[in-house]
Amino acid sequence: MHPTRRCSVLFGQLCVPGRGKQTTRRTISPALAQTGTRYCHPGVGGGGGGIKGTCAQLNPSGVHGTVSASACPMGGSNSRLFGTLAQSLNSTPLAQPDPYSEESPDQDLDPVLPEADPDQLLRECEEALQRRPARPHRDLVCPSSTEPCHHKHSSTIRVMQWNILAQALGEGKDGFIRCPLEALNWHERKYLILEEILTYRPDILCLQEVDHYYDTFQPIMASLGYHGTFLAKPWSPCLDVEQNNGPDGCALFYRRSRFSLHTTAHLRLSAMMLPTNQVAIVQMLNCRLTGRWLCVAVTHLKARSGWERLRSAQGADLLQSLRSITSRGSSQSEVGSGIVPLVVCGDFNAEPSEDVYRRFSSSPLGLNSAYKLLSSDGQTEPAYTTWKIRPSGESCSTLDYIWYSHEALSVESLLDIPTEEQIGPDRLPSYHYPSDHLSLLCDISFRDDPHRLM
């Protein structure tokens, strides 16, 4: 007997039977609402906009063109707001600096918002998802053992990497022929994304394909105590979709109680000396608990087969920037001498056989891929991090990675990869997986942290 959700009075519909051999029990809480009618945000660099933004068109040079006031109702949302986050979602949008610049913390601070209770928000997500099948359970596993890890030590740093699937692409361009359109509807899909984040509560969250940063993720994460930074693609494919929510891009969040910010670098990746459409965010953080420095980067490289050389060049450009940022130099004199430990998260759109993967694994920065540690020999990546069915056929690939400085950092646990049975015959996305990519998560610690010996 497959488990079913108890139906919520919010929906008044029959619950969908769950799939997968293990499920996560959802509980009932006060009603969680849906964001109001959405409008498109201005384009390049992630211009402003909250719930009441406007639609902006871009000319070929990337400069904002004529602004219209037409609504963008993609996702079928109605006028209700998140119950505990109405004030946050209606807050004044952030003023954005020059997108491709190095910023100081004072230029990149979120507004002070009322503190939200993550447990309450999680319950609200669970209620909003009562008619969907329960999310299959995933264990946190210790690399040195097949046994689940039940406790996270206070000194470890939890990092989540996830391509969450841009809403405009999911509904408008990607052609997931086995995924019902209803499963892609934003007013419920966003709760699946938030539920995953709230379940694991990472200290650092790296996202790709974010096209609802200002109206959803920034206010919610800020209310939960996170600092957020967003960088849009210069020519986002989301803007080709008639009813869109602005450009997609990368977002990086860190927990304010755990880290303080030193610098942020917004990078537009180059290939053969020419700027490309792919970007990266790099932040230098100081751990408040240990006093140690950590450099974190998030990126999303060029997609599709046939672009392997471009991805390799983009990776080389990113590695060069990371080497400069993490090395001792006048621009980093405040962080002390030596190489700063590094974590790089991203959808590389590259299998381990590609040149860009070899560039990262052989880099002088001393990077290792965390998810190799799930294999018996510690040298093999998972069989897949994305599995989708499009009109062109079925694609099962490993494209997403968490790279870390293996001499300075240790991986304590990893979130395991769902089985084929748990994913189901229609693959990703689906009613219980909001994206065509799986989230990756690991707990890391500094190797010379005395807490690790206790």
GROMACS .gro file of N, CA, C and O in nm, residues 267 269-270 279-282 297-301 312-325 342 344-345 348 360 365:
model
  128
  267LEU      N    1   3.118   3.741  -1.142
  267LEU     CA    2   3.201   3.712  -1.258
  267LEU      C    3   3.113   3.679  -1.379
  267LEU      O    4   3.019   3.599  -1.368
  269LEU      N    5   3.178   3.483  -1.704
  269LEU     CA    6   3.283   3.393  -1.749
  269LEU      C    7   3.318   3.418  -1.896
  269LEU      O    8   3.229   3.444  -1.978
  270SER      N    9   3.447   3.406  -1.925
  270SER     CA   10   3.497   3.430  -2.060
  270SER      C   11   3.546   3.299  -2.121
  270SER      O   12   3.580   3.204  -2.050
  279VAL      N   13   2.775   3.285  -1.575
  279VAL     CA   14   2.822   3.371  -1.466
  279VAL      C   15   2.863   3.287  -1.345
  279VAL      O   16   2.837   3.167  -1.339
  280ALA      N   17   2.925   3.353  -1.250
  280ALA     CA   18   2.961   3.291  -1.122
  280ALA      C   19   2.960   3.398  -1.013
  280ALA      O   20   2.987   3.516  -1.040
  281ILE      N   21   2.927   3.356  -0.893
  281ILE     CA   22   2.937   3.441  -0.774
  281ILE      C   23   3.043   3.379  -0.684
  281ILE      O   24   3.042   3.259  -0.660
  282VAL      N   25   3.135   3.462  -0.634
  282VAL     CA   26   3.240   3.416  -0.543
  282VAL      C   27   3.236   3.504  -0.419
  282VAL      O   28   3.240   3.626  -0.429
  297ALA      N   29   3.198   2.953  -0.408
  297ALA     CA   30   3.162   2.996  -0.542
  297ALA      C   31   3.045   2.913  -0.593
  297ALA      O   32   3.031   2.795  -0.560
  298VAL      N   33   2.960   2.976  -0.674
  298VAL     CA   34   2.850   2.906  -0.741
  298VAL      C   35   2.853   2.945  -0.888
  298VAL      O   36   2.877   3.061  -0.923
  299THR      N   37   2.828   2.847  -0.976
  299THR     CA   38   2.830   2.876  -1.119
  299THR      C   39   2.737   2.781  -1.193
  299THR      O   40   2.686   2.683  -1.137
  300HIS      N   41   2.714   2.812  -1.321
  300HIS     CA   42   2.630   2.732  -1.409
  300HIS      C   43   2.689   2.745  -1.549
  300HIS      O   44   2.679   2.850  -1.612
  301LEU      N   45   2.754   2.639  -1.596
  301LEU     CA   46   2.824   2.645  -1.724
  301LEU      C   47   2.730   2.617  -1.841
  301LEU      O   48   2.618   2.572  -1.823
  312SER      N   49   3.497   2.399  -2.118
  312SER     CA   50   3.634   2.387  -2.070
  312SER      C   51   3.698   2.524  -2.053
  312SER      O   52   3.766   2.551  -1.954
  313ALA      N   53   3.675   2.612  -2.150
  313ALA     CA   54   3.731   2.748  -2.141
  313ALA      C   55   3.667   2.826  -2.028
  313ALA      O   56   3.736   2.902  -1.957
  314GLN      N   57   3.538   2.810  -2.009
  314GLN     CA   58   3.472   2.878  -1.897
  314GLN      C   59   3.526   2.828  -1.764
  314GLN      O   60   3.548   2.908  -1.672
  315GLY      N   61   3.547   2.697  -1.754
  315GLY     CA   62   3.604   2.643  -1.631
  315GLY      C   63   3.743   2.694  -1.604
  315GLY      O   64   3.779   2.725  -1.490
  316ALA      N   65   3.823   2.705  -1.711
  316ALA     CA   66   3.959   2.758  -1.696
  316ALA      C   67   3.955   2.902  -1.648
  316ALA      O   68   4.036   2.943  -1.562
  317ASP      N   69   3.863   2.981  -1.701
  317ASP     CA   70   3.850   3.120  -1.660
  317ASP      C   71   3.808   3.130  -1.513
  317ASP      O   72   3.862   3.211  -1.437
  318LEU      N   73   3.714   3.045  -1.472
  318LEU     CA   74   3.669   3.047  -1.332
  318LEU      C   75   3.783   3.005  -1.239
  318LEU      O   76   3.804   3.067  -1.134
  319LEU      N   77   3.856   2.900  -1.276
  319LEU     CA   78   3.968   2.856  -1.192
  319LEU      C   79   4.074   2.964  -1.177
  319LEU      O   80   4.130   2.982  -1.068
  320GLN      N   81   4.100   3.035  -1.284
  320GLN     CA   82   4.198   3.144  -1.276
  320GLN      C   83   4.151   3.252  -1.180
  320GLN      O   84   4.230   3.303  -1.099
  321SER      N   85   4.023   3.287  -1.187
  321SER     CA   86   3.968   3.387  -1.094
  321SER      C   87   3.974   3.337  -0.950
  321SER      O   88   4.009   3.413  -0.858
  322LEU      N   89   3.939   3.210  -0.930
  322LEU     CA   90   3.941   3.155  -0.794
  322LEU      C   91   4.082   3.151  -0.737
  322LEU      O   92   4.104   3.176  -0.618
  323ARG      N   93   4.178   3.120  -0.823
  323ARG     CA   94   4.317   3.117  -0.777
  323ARG      C   95   4.362   3.255  -0.732
  323ARG      O   96   4.430   3.271  -0.631
  324SER      N   97   4.319   3.356  -0.808
  324SER     CA   98   4.355   3.493  -0.771
  324SER      C   99   4.287   3.536  -0.641
  324SER      O  100   4.348   3.598  -0.555
  325ILE      N  101   4.160   3.500  -0.625
  325ILE     CA  102   4.084   3.543  -0.508
  325ILE      C  103   4.132   3.474  -0.381
  325ILE      O  104   4.139   3.535  -0.274
  342LEU      N  105   3.843   2.637  -0.022
  342LEU     CA  106   3.750   2.672  -0.129
  342LEU      C  107   3.642   2.565  -0.142
  342LEU      O  108   3.669   2.445  -0.133
  344VAL      N  109   3.334   2.499  -0.432
  344VAL     CA  110   3.277   2.542  -0.559
  344VAL      C  111   3.158   2.453  -0.591
  344VAL      O  112   3.173   2.331  -0.605
  345CYS      N  113   3.041   2.513  -0.601
  345CYS     CA  114   2.920   2.439  -0.633
  345CYS      C  115   2.869   2.480  -0.770
  345CYS      O  116   2.882   2.596  -0.808
  348PHE      N  117   2.763   2.203  -1.387
  348PHE     CA  118   2.868   2.220  -1.486
  348PHE      C  119   2.824   2.175  -1.625
  348PHE      O  120   2.897   2.196  -1.722
  360PHE      N  121   3.920   2.079  -1.324
  360PHE     CA  122   3.894   2.102  -1.182
  360PHE      C  123   3.962   1.996  -1.095
  360PHE      O  124   4.017   2.029  -0.990
  365LEU      N  125   4.461   2.424  -0.725
  365LEU     CA  126   4.385   2.460  -0.606
  365LEU      C  127   4.358   2.339  -0.517
  365LEU      O  128   4.308   2.355  -0.406
   0.00000   0.00000   0.00000
